[in-house]
Short mmCIF file of C-alpha atoms in Angstrom, two decimals:
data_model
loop_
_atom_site.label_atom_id
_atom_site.label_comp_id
_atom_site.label_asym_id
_atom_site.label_seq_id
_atom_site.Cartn_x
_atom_site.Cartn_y
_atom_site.Cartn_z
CA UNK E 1 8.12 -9.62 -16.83
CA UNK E 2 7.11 -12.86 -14.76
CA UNK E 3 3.70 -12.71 -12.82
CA UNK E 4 3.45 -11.97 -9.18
CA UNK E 5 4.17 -15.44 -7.82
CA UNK E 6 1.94 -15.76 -4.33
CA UNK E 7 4.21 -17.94 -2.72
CA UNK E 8 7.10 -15.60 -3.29
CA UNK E 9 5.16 -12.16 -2.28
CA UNK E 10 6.12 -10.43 0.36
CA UNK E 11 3.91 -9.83 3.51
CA UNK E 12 4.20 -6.32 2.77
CA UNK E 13 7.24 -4.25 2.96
CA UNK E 14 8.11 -5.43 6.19
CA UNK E 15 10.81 -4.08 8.31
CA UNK E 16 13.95 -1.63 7.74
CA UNK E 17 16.22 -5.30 8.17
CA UNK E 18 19.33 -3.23 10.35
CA UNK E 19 16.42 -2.33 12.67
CA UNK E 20 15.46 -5.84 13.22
CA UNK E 21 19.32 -6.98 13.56
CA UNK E 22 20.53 -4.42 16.17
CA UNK E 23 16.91 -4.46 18.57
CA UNK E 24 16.68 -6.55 21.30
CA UNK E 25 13.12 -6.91 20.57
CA UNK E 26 11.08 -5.43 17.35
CA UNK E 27 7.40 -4.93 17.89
CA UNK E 28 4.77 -4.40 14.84
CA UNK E 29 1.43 -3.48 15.25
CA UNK E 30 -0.75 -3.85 11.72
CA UNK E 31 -3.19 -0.75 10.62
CA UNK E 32 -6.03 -0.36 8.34
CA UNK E 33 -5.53 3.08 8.12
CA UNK E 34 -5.56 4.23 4.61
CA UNK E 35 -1.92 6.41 4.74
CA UNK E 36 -0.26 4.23 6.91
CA UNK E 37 1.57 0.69 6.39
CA UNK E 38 2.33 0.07 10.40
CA UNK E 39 3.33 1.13 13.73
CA UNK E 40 6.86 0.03 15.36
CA UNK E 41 8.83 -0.19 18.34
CA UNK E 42 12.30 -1.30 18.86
CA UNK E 43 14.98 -1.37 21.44
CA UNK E 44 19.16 -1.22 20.82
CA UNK E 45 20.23 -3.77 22.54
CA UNK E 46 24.16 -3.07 21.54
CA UNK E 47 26.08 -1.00 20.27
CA UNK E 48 26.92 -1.22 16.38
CA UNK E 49 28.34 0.86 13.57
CA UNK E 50 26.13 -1.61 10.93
CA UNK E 51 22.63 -0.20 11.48
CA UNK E 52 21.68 1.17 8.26
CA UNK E 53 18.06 2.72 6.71
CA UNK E 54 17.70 0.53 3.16
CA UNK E 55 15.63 2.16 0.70
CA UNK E 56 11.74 0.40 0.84
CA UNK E 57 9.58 3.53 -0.93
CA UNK E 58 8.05 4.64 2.60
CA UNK E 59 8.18 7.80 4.54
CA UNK E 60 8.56 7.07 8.24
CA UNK E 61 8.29 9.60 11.80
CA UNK E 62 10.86 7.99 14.32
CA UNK E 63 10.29 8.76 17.85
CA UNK E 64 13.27 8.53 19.94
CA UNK E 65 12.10 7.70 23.48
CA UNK E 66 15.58 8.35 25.44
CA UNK E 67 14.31 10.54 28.61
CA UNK E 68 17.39 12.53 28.02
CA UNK E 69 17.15 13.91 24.74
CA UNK E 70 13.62 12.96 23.41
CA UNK E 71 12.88 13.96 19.72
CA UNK E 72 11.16 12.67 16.22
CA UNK E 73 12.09 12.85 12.52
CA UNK E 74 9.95 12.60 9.60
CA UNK E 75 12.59 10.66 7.07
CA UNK E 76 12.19 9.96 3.87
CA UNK E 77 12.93 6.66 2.53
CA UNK E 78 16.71 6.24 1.43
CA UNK E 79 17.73 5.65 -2.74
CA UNK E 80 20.64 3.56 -1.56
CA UNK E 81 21.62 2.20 1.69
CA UNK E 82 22.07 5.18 4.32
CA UNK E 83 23.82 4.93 8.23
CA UNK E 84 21.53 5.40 11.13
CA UNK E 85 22.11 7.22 13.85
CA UNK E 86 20.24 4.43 16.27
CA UNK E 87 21.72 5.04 20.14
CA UNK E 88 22.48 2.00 22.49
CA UNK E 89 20.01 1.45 25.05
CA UNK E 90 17.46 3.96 23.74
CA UNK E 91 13.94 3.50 22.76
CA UNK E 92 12.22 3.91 19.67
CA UNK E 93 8.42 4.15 18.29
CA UNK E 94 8.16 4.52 14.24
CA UNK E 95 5.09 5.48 11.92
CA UNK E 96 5.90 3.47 8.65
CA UNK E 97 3.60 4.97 6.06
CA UNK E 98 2.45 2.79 2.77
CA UNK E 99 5.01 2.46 -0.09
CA UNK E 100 4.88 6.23 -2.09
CA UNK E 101 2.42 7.75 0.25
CA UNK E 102 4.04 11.52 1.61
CA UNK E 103 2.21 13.00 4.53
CA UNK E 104 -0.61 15.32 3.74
CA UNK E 105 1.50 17.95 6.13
CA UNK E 106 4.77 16.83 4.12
CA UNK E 107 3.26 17.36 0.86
CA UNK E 108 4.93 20.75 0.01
CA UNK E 109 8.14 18.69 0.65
CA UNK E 110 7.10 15.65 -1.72
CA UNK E 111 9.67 16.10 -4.56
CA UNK E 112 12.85 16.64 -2.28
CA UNK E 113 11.91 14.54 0.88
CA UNK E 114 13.41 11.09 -0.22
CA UNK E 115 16.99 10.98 1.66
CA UNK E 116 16.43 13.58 4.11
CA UNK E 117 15.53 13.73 7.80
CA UNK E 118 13.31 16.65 9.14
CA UNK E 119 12.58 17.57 12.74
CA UNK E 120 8.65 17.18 13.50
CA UNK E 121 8.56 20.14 15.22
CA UNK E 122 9.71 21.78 12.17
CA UNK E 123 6.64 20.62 10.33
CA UNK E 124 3.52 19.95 13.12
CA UNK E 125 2.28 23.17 15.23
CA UNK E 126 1.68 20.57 18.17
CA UNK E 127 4.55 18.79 17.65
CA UNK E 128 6.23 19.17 20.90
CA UNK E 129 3.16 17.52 23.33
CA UNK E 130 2.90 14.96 20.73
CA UNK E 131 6.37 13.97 20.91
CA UNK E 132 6.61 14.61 25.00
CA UNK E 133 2.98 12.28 25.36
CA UNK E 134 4.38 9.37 22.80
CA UNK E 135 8.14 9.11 24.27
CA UNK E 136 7.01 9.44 27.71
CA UNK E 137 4.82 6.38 27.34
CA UNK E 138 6.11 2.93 27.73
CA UNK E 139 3.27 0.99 26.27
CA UNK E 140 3.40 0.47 22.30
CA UNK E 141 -0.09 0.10 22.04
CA UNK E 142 -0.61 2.92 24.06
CA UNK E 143 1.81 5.15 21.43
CA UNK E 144 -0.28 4.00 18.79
CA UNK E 145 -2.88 5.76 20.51
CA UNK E 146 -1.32 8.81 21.68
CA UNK E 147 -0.08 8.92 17.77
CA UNK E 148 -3.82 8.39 16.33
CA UNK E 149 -4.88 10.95 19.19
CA UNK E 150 -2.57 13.79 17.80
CA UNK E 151 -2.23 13.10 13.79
CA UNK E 152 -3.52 15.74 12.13
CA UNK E 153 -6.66 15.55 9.89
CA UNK E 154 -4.16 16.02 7.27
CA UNK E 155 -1.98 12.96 7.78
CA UNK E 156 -3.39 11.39 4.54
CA UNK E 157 -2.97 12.87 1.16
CA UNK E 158 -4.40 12.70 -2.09
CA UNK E 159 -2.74 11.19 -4.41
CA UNK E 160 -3.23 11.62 -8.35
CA UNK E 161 -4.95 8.50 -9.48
CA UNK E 162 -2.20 8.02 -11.94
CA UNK E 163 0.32 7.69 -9.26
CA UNK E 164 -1.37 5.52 -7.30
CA UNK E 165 -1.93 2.59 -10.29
CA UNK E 166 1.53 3.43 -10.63
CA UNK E 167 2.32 2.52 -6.99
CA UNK E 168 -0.68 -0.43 -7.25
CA UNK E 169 0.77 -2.03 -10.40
CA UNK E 170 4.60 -2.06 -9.25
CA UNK E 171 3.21 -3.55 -5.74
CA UNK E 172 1.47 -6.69 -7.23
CA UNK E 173 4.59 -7.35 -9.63
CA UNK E 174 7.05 -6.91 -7.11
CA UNK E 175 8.97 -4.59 -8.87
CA UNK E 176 9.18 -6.46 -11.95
CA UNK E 177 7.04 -3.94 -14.26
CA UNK E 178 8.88 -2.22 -17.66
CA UNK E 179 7.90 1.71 -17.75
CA UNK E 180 6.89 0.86 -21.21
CA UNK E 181 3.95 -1.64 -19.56
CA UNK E 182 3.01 1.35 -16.84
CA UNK E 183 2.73 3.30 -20.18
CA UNK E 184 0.39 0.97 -21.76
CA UNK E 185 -1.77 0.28 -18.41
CA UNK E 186 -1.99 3.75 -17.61
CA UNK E 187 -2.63 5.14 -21.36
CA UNK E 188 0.19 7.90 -20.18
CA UNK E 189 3.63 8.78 -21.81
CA UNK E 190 6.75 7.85 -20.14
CA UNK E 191 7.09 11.44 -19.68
CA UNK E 192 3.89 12.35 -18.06
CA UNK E 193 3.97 9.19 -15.77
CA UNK E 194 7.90 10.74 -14.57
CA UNK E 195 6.39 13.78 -13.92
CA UNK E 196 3.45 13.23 -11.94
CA UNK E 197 4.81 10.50 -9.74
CA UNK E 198 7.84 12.61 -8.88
CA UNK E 199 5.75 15.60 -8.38
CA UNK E 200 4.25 13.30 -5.58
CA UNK E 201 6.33 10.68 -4.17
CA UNK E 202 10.09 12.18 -4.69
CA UNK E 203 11.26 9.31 -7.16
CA UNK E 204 10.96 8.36 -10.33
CA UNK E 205 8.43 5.11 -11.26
CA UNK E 206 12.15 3.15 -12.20
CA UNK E 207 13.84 4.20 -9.10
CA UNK E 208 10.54 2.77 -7.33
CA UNK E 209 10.57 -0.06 -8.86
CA UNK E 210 13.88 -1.47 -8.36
CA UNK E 211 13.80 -0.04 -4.58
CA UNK E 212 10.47 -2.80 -4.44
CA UNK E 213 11.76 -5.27 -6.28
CA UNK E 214 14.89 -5.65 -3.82
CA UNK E 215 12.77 -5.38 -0.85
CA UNK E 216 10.92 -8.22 -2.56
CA UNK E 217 14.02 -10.11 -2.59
CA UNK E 218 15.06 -9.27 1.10
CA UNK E 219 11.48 -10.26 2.22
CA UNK E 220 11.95 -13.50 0.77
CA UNK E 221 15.74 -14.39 2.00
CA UNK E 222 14.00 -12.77 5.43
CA UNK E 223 11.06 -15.58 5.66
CA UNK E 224 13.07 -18.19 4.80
CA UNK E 225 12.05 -19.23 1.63
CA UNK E 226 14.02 -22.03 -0.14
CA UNK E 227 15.42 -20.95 -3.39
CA UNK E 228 18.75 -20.75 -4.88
CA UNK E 229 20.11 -16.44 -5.64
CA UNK E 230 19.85 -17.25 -9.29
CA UNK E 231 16.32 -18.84 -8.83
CA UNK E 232 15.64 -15.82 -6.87
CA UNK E 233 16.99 -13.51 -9.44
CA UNK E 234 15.23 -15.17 -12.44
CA UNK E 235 11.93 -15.18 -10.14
CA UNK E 236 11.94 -11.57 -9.72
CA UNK E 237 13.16 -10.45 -13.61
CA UNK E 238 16.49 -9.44 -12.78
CA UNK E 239 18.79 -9.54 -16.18
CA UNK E 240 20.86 -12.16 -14.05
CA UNK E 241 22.51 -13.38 -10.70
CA UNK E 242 25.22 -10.47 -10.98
CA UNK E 243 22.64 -7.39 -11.83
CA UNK E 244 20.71 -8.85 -8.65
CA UNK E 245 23.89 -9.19 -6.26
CA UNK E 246 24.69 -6.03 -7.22
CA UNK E 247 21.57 -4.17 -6.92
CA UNK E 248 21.05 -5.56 -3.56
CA UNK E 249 24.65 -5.07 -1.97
CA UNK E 250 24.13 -1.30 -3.02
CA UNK E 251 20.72 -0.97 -1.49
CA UNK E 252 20.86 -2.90 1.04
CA UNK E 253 24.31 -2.90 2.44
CA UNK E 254 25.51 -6.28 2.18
CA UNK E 255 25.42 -9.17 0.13
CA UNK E 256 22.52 -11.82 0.12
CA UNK E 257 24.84 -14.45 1.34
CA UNK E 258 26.19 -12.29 4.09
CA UNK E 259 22.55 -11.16 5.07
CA UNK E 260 21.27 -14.54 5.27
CA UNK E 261 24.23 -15.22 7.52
CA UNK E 262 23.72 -12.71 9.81
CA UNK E 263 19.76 -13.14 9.59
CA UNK E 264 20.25 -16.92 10.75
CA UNK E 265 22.95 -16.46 13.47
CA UNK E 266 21.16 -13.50 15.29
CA UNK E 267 17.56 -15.10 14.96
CA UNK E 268 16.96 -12.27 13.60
CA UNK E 269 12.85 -13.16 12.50
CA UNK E 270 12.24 -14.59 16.11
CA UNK E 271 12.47 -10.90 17.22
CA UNK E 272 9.59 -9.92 15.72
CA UNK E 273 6.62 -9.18 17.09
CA UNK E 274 3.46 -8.81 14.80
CA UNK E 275 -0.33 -7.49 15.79
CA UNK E 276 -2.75 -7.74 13.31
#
């Protein structure tokens, strides 16, 4: 295991990279609030059959904004690279929740949520006026409100303490973490820690782990940073350049090469938009 290298962290997860590519414009407004990573809010400026959901260990509620056929999903984060259903010329305001955090009024739904897409209205009792006030409104900041306005006291969770050094420790190593070393930090077995964190996030502490170590791999090809794949690959604790080409083309949909590519000729990071 190599130490979490400052230089090469990530900001945080950042954003679901297909998004970024196919928007016109991708807006991010930062929170502090304790369940939830950041707000979103993207337009699709063409029409493409590449936008795909890449697995980054968050739950997210997806607001489509299209006056026509308004709507919101709570989705759970992908295990492997998943096509999106993201309609040209429509609208969209997302709710990215922190890495292994479910819902509080998703937790029945914990262990069998990752992959799947749920209506809102399906899970919120004032679903409907919450989606009709948020895709009505053309102002991101003023969907953030309208969001913070209607979430429900139970929008955070608890989370056993064991999952969340779990969720800490895999964070600050990017990934790069042995289940034997969770073991040791946590004074659990490897059985107990599979349990537990499945029980409350949907995946298992080595699926989570390789899901952040690729994103930690996309968020440095994303910002630019100069380093060779097998640099890269040797940085993060991958076995070597071919495990870490082909963990990310099957998570992320494409090869590092080709996303760098596409990244650089589509300006892809000058779309971005960040609040603090």
């Amino acid at each position: 295991m190599t130490s979490p290298s400052p230089v090469h962290a990530p900001r945080d997860l950042g954003e679901q990279p297909w998004f970024v590519l196919n928007s016109s414009r991708y807006r991010v407004i930062n929170t502090r609030h304790p369940a939830i990573s950041h707000f979103y809010a993207l337009d699709i400026a063409t029409p493409s059959d590449l936008t795909f959901a890449v697995p980054d260990g968050c739950v997210d509620i997806l607001f489509d904004c299209d006056a026509s056929r308004p709507g919101a999903k709570l989705c759970g984060t992908p295990l492997k690279a998943q096509r999106v259903d993201l309609l040209h010329q429509h609208r969209y305001f997302g709710v990215r929740f922190r890495p292994g955090v479910i819902p509080g009024f998703a937790q029945n739904l914990a262990e069998d949520l990752a992959e799947q897409q749920i209506d809102l209205q399906d899970l919120l009792p004032n679903a409907q006026d919450m989606i009709e006030s948020i895709t009505r409104e053309v102002q991101f900041d003023e969907q953030m409100a309208l969001f913070n306005g209607f979430a429900p006291a139970s929008l955070s969770r608890t989370t056993s303490a064991l999952t969340t050094l779990v969720i800490d420790k895999v964070l600050a190593h990017r990934g790069d973490i042995r289940i034997s070393q969770l073991e040791a930090l946590s004074g659990y077995t490897e059985r107990t820690l599979q349990r537990q964190f499945r029980h409350d996030t949907g995946m298992t502490p080595k699926t989570f782990c390789r899901i952040i170590r690729c994103q930690a791999a996309l968020s440095c090809i994303s910002n630019g940073f100069e380093l060779s794949f097998s640099d890269l690959a040797q940085d993060l604790g991958f076995t070597d350049q071919s495990h870490f080409l082909r963990d990310f083309k099957q998570l992320i949909s494409t090869t590092p090469n080709d996303y760098q590519r596409q990244l650089i000729k589509s300006a892809g990071r000058a779309r971005i938009d960040v609040t603090a």
